[in-house]
mmCIF file with all atom_site columns, N, CA and C in Angstrom:
data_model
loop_
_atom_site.group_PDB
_atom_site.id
_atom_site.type_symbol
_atom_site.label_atom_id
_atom_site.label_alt_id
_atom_site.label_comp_id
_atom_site.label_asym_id
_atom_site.label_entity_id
_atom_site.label_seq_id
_atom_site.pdbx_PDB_ins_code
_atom_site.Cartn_x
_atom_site.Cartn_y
_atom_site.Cartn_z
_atom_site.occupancy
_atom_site.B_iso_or_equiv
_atom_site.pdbx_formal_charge
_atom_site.auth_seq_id
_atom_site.auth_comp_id
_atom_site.auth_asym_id
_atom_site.auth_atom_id
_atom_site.pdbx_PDB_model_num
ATOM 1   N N  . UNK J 1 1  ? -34.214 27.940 35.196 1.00 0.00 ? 4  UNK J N  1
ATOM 2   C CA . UNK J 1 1  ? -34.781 28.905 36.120 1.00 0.00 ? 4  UNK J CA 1
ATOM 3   C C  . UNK J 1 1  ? -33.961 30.203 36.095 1.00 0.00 ? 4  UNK J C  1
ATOM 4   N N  . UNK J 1 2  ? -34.429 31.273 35.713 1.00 0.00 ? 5  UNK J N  1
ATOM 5   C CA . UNK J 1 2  ? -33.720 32.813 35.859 1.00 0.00 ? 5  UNK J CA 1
ATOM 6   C C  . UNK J 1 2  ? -32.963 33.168 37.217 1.00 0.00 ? 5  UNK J C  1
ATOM 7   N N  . UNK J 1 3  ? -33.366 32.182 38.178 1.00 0.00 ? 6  UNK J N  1
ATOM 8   C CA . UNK J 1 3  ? -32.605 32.840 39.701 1.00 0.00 ? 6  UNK J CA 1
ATOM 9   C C  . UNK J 1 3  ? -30.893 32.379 39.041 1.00 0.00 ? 6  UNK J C  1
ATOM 10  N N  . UNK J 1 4  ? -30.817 31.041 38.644 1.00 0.00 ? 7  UNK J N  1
ATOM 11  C CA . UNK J 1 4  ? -29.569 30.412 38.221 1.00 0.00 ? 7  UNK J CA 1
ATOM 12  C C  . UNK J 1 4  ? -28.903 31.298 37.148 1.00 0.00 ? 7  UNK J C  1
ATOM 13  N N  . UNK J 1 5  ? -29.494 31.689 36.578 1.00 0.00 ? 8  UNK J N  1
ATOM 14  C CA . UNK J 1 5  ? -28.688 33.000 35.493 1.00 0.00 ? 8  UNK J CA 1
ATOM 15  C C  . UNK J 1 5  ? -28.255 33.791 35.902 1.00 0.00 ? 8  UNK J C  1
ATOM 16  N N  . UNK J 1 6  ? -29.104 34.653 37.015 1.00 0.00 ? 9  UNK J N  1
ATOM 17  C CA . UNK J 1 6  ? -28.722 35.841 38.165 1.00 0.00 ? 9  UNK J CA 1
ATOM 18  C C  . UNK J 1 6  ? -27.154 35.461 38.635 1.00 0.00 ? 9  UNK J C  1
ATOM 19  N N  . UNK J 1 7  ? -27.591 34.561 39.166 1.00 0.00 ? 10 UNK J N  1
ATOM 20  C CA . UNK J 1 7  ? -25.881 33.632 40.215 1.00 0.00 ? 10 UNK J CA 1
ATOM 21  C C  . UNK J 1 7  ? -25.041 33.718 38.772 1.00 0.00 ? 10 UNK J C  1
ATOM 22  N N  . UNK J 1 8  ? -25.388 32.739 37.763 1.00 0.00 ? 11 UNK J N  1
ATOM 23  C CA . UNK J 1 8  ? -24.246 32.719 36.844 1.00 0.00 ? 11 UNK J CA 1
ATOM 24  C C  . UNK J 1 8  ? -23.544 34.334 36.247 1.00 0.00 ? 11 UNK J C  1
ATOM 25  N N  . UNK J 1 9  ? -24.540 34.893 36.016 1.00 0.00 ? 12 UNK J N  1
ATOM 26  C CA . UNK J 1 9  ? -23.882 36.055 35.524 1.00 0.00 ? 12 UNK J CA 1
ATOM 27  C C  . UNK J 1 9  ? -22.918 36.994 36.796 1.00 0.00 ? 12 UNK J C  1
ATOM 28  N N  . UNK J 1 10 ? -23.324 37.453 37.333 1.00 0.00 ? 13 UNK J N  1
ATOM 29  C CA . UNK J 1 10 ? -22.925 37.319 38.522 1.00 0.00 ? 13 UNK J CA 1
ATOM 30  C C  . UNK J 1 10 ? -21.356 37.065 39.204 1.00 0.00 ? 13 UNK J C  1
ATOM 31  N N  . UNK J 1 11 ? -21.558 35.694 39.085 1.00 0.00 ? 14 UNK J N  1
ATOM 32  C CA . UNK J 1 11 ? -20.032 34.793 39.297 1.00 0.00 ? 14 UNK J CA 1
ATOM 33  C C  . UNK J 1 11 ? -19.353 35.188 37.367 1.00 0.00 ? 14 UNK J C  1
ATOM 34  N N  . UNK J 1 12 ? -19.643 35.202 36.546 1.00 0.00 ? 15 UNK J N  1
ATOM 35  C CA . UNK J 1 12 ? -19.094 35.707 35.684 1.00 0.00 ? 15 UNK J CA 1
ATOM 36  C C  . UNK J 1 12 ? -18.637 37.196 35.798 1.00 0.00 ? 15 UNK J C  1
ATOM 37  N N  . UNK J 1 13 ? -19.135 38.237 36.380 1.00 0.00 ? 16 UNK J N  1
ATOM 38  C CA . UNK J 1 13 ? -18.185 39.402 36.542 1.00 0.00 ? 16 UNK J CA 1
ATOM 39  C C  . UNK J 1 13 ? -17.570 39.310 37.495 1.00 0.00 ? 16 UNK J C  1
ATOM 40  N N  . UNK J 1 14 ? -17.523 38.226 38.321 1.00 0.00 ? 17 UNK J N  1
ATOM 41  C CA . UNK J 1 14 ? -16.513 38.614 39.744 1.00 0.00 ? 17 UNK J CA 1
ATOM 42  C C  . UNK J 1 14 ? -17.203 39.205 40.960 1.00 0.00 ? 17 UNK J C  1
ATOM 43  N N  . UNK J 1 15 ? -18.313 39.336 41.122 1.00 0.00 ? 18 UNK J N  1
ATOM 44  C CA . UNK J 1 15 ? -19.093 40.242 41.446 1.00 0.00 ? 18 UNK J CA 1
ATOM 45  C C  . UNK J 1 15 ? -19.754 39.330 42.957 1.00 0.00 ? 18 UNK J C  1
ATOM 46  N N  . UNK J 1 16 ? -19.533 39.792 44.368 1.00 0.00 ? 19 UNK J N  1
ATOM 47  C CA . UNK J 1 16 ? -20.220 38.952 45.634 1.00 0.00 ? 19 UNK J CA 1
ATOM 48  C C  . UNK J 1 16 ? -21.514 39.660 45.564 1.00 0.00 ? 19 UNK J C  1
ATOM 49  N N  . UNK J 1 17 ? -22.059 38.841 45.833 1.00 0.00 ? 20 UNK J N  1
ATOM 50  C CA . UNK J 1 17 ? -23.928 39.359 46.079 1.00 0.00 ? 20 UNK J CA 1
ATOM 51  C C  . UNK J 1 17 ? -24.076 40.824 46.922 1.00 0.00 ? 20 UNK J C  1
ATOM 52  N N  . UNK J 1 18 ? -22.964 40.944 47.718 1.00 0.00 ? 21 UNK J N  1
ATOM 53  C CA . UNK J 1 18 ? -23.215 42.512 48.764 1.00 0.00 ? 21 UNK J CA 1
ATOM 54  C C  . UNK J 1 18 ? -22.577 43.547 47.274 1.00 0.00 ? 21 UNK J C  1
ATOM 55  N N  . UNK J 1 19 ? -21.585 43.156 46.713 1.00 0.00 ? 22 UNK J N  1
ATOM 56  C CA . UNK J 1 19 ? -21.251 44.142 45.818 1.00 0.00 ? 22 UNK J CA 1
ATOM 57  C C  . UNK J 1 19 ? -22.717 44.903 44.738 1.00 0.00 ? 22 UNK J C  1
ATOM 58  N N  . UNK J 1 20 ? -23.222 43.584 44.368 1.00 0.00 ? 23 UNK J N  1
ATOM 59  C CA . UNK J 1 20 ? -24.092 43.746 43.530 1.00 0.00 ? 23 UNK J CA 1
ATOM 60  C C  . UNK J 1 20 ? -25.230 44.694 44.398 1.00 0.00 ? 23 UNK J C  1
ATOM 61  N N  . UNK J 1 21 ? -25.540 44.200 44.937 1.00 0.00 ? 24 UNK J N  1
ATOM 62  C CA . UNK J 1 21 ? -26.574 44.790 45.632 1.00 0.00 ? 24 UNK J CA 1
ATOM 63  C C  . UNK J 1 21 ? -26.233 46.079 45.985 1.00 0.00 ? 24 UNK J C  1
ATOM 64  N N  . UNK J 1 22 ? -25.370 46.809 46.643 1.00 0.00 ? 25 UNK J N  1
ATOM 65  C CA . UNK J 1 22 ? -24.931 47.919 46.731 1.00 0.00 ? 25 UNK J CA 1
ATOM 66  C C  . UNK J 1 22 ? -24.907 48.711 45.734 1.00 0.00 ? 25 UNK J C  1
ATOM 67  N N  . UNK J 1 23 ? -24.896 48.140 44.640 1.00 0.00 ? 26 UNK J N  1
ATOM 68  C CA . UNK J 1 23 ? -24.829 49.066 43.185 1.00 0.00 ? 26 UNK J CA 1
ATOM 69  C C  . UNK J 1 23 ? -26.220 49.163 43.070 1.00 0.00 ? 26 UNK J C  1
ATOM 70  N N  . UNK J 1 24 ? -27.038 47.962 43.271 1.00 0.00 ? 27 UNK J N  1
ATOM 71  C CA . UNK J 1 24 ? -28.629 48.305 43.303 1.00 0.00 ? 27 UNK J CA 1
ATOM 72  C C  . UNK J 1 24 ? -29.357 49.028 44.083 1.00 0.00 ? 27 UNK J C  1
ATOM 73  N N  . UNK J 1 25 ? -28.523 49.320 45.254 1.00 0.00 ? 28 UNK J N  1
ATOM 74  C CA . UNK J 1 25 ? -29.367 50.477 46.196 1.00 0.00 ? 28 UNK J CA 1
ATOM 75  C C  . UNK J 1 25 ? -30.038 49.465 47.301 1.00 0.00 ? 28 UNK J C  1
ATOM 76  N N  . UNK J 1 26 ? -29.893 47.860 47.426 1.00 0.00 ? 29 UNK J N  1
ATOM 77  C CA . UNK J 1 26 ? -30.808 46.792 48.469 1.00 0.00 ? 29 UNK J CA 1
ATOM 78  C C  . UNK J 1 26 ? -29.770 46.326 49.349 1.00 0.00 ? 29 UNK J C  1
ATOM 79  N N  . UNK J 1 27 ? -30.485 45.808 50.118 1.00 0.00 ? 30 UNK J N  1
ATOM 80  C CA . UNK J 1 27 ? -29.977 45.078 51.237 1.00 0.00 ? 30 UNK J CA 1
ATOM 81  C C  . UNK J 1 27 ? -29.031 43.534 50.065 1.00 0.00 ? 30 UNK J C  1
ATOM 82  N N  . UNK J 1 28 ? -28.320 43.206 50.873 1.00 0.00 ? 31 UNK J N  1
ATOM 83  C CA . UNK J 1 28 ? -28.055 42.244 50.112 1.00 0.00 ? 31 UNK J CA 1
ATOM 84  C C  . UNK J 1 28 ? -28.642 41.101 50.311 1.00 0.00 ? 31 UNK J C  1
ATOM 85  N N  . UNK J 1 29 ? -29.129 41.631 51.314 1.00 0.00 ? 32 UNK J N  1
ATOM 86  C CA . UNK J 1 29 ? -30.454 40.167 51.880 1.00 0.00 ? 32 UNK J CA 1
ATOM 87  C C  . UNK J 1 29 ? -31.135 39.809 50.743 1.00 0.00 ? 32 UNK J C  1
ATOM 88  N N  . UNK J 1 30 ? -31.840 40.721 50.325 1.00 0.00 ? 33 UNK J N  1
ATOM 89  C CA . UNK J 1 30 ? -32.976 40.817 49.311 1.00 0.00 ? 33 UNK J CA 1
ATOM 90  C C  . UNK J 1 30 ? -32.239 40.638 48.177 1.00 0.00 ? 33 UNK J C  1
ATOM 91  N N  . UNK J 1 31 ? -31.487 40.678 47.536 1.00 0.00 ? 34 UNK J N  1
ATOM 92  C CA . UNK J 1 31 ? -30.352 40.439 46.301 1.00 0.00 ? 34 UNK J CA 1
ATOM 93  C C  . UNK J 1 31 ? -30.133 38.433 46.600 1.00 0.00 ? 34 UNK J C  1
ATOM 94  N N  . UNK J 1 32 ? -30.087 38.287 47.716 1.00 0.00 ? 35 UNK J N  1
ATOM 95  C CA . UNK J 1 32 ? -29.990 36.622 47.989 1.00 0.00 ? 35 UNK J CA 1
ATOM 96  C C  . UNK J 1 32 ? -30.960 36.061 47.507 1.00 0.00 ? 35 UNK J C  1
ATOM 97  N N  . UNK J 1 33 ? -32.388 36.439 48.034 1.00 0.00 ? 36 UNK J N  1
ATOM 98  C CA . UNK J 1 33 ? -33.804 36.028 48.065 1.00 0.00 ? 36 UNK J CA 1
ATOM 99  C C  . UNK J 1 33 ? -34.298 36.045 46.472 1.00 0.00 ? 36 UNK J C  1
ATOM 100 N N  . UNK J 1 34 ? -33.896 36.624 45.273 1.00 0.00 ? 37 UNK J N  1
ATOM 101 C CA . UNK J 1 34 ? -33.775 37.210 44.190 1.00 0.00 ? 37 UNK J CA 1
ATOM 102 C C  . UNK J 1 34 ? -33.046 35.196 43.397 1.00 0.00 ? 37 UNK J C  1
ATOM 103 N N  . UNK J 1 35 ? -31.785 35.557 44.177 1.00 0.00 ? 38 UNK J N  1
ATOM 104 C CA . UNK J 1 35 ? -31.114 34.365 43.217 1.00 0.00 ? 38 UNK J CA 1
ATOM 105 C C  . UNK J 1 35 ? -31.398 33.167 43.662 1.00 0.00 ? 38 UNK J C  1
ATOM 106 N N  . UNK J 1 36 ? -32.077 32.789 45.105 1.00 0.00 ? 39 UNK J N  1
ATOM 107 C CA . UNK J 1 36 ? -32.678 31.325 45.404 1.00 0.00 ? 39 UNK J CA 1
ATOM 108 C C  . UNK J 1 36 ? -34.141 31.424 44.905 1.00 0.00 ? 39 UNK J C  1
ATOM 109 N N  . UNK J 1 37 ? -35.032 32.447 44.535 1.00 0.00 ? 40 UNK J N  1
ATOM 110 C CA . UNK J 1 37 ? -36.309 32.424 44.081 1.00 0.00 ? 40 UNK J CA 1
ATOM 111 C C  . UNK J 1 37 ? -36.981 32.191 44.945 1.00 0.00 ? 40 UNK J C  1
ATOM 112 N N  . UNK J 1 38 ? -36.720 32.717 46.460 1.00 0.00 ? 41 UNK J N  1
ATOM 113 C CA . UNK J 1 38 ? -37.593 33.029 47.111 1.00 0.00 ? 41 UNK J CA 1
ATOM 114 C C  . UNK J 1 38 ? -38.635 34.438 47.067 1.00 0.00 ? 41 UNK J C  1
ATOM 115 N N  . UNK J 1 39 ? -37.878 35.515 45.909 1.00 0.00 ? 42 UNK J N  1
ATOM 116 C CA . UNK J 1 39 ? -38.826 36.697 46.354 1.00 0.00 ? 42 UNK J CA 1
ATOM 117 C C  . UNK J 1 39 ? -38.585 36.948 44.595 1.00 0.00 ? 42 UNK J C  1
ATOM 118 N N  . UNK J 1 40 ? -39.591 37.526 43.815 1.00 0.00 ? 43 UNK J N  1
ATOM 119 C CA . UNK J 1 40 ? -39.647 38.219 43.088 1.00 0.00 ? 43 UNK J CA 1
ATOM 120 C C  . UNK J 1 40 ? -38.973 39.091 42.022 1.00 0.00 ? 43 UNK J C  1
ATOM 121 N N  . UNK J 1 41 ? -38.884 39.613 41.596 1.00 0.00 ? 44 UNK J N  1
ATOM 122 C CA . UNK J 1 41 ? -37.453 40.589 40.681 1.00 0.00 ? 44 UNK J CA 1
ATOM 123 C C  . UNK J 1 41 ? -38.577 41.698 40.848 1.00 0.00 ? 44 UNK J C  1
ATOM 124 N N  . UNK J 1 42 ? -38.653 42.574 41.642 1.00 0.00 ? 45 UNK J N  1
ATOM 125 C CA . UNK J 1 42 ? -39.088 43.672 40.740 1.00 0.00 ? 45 UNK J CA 1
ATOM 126 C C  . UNK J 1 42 ? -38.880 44.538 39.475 1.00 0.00 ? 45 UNK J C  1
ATOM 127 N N  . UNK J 1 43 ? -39.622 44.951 38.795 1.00 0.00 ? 46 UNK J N  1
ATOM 128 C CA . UNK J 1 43 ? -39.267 45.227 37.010 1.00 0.00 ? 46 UNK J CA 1
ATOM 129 C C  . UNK J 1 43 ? -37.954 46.077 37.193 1.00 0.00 ? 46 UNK J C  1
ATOM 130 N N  . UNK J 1 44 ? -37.949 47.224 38.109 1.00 0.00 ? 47 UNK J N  1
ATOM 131 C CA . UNK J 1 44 ? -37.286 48.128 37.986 1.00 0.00 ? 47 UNK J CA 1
ATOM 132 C C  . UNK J 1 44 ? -36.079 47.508 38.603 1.00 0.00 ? 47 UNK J C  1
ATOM 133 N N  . UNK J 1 45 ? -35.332 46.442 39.097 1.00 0.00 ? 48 UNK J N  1
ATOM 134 C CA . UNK J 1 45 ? -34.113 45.759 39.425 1.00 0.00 ? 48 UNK J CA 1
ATOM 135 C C  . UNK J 1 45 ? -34.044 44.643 38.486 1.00 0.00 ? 48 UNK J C  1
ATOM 136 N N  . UNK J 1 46 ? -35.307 44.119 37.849 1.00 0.00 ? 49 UNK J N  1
ATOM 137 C CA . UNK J 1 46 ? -34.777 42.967 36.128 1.00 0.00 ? 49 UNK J CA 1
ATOM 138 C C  . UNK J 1 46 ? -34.296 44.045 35.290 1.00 0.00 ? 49 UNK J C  1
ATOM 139 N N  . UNK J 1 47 ? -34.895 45.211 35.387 1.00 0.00 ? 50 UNK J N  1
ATOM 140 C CA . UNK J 1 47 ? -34.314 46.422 33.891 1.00 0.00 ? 50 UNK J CA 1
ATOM 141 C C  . UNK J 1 47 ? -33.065 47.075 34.304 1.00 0.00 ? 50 UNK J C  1
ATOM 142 N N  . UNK J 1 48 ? -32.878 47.110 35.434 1.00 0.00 ? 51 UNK J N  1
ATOM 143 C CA . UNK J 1 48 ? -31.058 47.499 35.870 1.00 0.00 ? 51 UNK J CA 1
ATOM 144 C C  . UNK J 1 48 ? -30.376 46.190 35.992 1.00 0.00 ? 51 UNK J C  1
ATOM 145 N N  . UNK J 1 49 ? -30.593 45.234 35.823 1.00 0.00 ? 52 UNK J N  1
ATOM 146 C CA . UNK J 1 49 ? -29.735 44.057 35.797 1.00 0.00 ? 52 UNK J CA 1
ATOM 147 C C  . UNK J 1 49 ? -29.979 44.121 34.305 1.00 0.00 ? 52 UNK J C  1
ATOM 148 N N  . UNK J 1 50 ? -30.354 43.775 33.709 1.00 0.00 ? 53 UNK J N  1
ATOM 149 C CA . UNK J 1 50 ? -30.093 43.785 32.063 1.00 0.00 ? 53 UNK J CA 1
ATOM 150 C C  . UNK J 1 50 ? -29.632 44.529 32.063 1.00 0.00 ? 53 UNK J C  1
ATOM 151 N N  . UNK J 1 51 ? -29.624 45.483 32.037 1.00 0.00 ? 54 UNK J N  1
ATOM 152 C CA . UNK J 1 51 ? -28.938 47.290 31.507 1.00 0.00 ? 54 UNK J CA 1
ATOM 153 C C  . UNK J 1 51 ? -27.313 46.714 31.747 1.00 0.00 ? 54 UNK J C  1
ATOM 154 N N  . UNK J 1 52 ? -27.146 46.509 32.946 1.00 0.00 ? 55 UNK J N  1
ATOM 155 C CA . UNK J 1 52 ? -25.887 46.551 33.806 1.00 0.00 ? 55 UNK J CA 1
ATOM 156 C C  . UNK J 1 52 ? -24.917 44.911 33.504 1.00 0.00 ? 55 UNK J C  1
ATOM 157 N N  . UNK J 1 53 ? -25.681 43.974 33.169 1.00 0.00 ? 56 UNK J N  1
ATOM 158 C CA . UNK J 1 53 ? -24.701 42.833 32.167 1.00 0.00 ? 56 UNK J CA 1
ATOM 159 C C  . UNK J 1 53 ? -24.949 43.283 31.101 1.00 0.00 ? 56 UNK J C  1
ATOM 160 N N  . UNK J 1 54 ? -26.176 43.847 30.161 1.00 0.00 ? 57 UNK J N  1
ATOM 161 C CA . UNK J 1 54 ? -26.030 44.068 28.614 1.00 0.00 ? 57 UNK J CA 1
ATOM 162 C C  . UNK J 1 54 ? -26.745 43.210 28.018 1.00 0.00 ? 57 UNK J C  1
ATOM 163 N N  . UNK J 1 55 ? -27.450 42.323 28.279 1.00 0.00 ? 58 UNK J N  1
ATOM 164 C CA . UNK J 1 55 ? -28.043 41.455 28.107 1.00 0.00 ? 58 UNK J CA 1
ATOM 165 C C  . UNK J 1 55 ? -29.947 41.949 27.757 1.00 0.00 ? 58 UNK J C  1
ATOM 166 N N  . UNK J 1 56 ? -30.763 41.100 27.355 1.00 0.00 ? 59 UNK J N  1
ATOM 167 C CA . UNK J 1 56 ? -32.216 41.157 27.184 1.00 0.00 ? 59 UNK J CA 1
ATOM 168 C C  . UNK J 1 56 ? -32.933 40.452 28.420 1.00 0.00 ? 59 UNK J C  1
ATOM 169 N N  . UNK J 1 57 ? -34.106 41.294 29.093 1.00 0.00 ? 60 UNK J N  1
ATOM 170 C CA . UNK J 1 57 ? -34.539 40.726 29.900 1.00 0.00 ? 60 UNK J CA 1
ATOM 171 C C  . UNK J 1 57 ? -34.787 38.938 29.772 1.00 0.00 ? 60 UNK J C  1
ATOM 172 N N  . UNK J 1 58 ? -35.548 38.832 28.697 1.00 0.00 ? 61 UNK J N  1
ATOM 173 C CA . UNK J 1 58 ? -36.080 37.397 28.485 1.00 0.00 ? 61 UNK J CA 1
ATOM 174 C C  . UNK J 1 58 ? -34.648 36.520 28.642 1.00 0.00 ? 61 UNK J C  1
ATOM 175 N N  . UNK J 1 59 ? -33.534 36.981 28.399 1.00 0.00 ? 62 UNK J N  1
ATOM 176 C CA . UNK J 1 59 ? -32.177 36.417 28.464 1.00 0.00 ? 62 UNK J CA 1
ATOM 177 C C  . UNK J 1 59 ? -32.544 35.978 30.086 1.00 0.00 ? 62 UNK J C  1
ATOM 178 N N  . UNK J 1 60 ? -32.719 37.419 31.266 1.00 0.00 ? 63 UNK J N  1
ATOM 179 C CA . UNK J 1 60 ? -32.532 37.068 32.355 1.00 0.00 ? 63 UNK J CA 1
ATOM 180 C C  . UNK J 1 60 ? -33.564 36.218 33.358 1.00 0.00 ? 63 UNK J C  1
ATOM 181 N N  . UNK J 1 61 ? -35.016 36.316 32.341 1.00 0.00 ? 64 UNK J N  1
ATOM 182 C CA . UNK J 1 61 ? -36.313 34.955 32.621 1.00 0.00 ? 64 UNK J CA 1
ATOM 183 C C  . UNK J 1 61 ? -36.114 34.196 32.107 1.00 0.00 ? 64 UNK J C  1
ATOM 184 N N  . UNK J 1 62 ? -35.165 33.599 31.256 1.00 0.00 ? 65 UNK J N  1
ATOM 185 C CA . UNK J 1 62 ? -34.597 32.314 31.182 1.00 0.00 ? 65 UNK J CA 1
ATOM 186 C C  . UNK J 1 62 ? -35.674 31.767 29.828 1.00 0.00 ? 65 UNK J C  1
ATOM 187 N N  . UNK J 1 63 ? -36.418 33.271 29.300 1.00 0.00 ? 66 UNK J N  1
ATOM 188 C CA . UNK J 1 63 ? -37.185 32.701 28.037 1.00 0.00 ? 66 UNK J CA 1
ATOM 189 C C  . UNK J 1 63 ? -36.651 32.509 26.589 1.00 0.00 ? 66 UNK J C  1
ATOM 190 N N  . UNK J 1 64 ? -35.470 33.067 27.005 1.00 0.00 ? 67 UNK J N  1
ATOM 191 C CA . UNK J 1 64 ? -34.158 32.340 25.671 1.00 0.00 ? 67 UNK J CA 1
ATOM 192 C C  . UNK J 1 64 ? -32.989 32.397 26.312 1.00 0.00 ? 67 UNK J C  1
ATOM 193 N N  . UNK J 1 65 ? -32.061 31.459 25.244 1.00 0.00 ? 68 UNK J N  1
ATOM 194 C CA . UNK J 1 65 ? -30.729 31.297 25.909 1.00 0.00 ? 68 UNK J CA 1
ATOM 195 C C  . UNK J 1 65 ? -29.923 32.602 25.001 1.00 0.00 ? 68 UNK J C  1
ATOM 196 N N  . UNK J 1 66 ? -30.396 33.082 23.961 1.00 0.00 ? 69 UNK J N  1
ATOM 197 C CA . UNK J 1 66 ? -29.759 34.530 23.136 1.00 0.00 ? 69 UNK J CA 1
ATOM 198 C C  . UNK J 1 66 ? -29.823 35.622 24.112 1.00 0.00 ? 69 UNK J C  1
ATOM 199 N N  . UNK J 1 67 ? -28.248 35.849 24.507 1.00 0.00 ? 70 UNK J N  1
ATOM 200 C CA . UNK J 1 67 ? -28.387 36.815 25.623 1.00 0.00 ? 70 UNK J CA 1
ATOM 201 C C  . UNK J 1 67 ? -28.313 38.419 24.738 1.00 0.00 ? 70 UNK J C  1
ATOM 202 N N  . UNK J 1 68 ? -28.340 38.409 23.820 1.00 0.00 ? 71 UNK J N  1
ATOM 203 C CA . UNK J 1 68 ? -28.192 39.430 22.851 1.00 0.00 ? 71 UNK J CA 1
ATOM 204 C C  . UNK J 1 68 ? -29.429 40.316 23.062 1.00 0.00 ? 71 UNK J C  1
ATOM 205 N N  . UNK J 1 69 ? -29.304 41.890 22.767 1.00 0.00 ? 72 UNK J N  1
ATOM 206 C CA . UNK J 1 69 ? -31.183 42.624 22.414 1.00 0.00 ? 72 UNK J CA 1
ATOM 207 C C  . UNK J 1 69 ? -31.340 42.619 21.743 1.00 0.00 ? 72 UNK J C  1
ATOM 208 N N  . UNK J 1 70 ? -32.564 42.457 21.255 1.00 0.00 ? 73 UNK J N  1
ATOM 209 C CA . UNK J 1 70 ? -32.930 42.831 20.293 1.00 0.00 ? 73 UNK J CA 1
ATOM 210 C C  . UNK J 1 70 ? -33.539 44.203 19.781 1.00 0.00 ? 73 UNK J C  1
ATOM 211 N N  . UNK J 1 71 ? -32.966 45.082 19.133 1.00 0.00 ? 74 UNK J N  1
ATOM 212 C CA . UNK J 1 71 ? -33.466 46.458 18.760 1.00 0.00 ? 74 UNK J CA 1
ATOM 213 C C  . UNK J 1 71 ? -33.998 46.539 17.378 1.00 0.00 ? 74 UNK J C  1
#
C-alpha cells in the first residue's frame, strides 16, 4: 500500500509528519490522513513528494518497488 511508503520514506529522512507537512504548505492533520489512507494524495502533493525524496511517482503508488525515474 503507498500510504506505508509515505511513513517509510519519511522515517527514512528523519522527518515528523508536522515537519513534512509544513514544507507542503497543509495542516499536518491532512499529511496524517495521507499516510493511514484515509484521504487521497492529491496529484499536486504525490508530484512534490516525488520531487522532494527523488523518487518516481509509481515508486510512491506502490506500482513498483524501482524507486529510480525514469527519463
Amino acid at each position: 500500500m503507498y500510504f506505508q511508503r509515505l511513513r517509510d520514506l519519511r522515517e527514512d529522512a528523519d522527518l515528523t509528519q508536522r515537519e513534512l507537512a509544513e514544507q507542503m504548505g497543509i495542516q499536518q492533520t491532512v499529511y496524517s490522513r495521507y499516510e493511514r489512507g484515509f484521504q487521497t494524495i492529491p496529484l499536486e502533493h504525490l508530484l512534490f513528494l516525488a520531487d522532494y525524496y527523488h523518487v518516481s511517482t509509481d515508486y510512491l503508488l506502490g506500482r513498483t518497488n524501482n524507486p529510480k525515474i525514469n527519463r
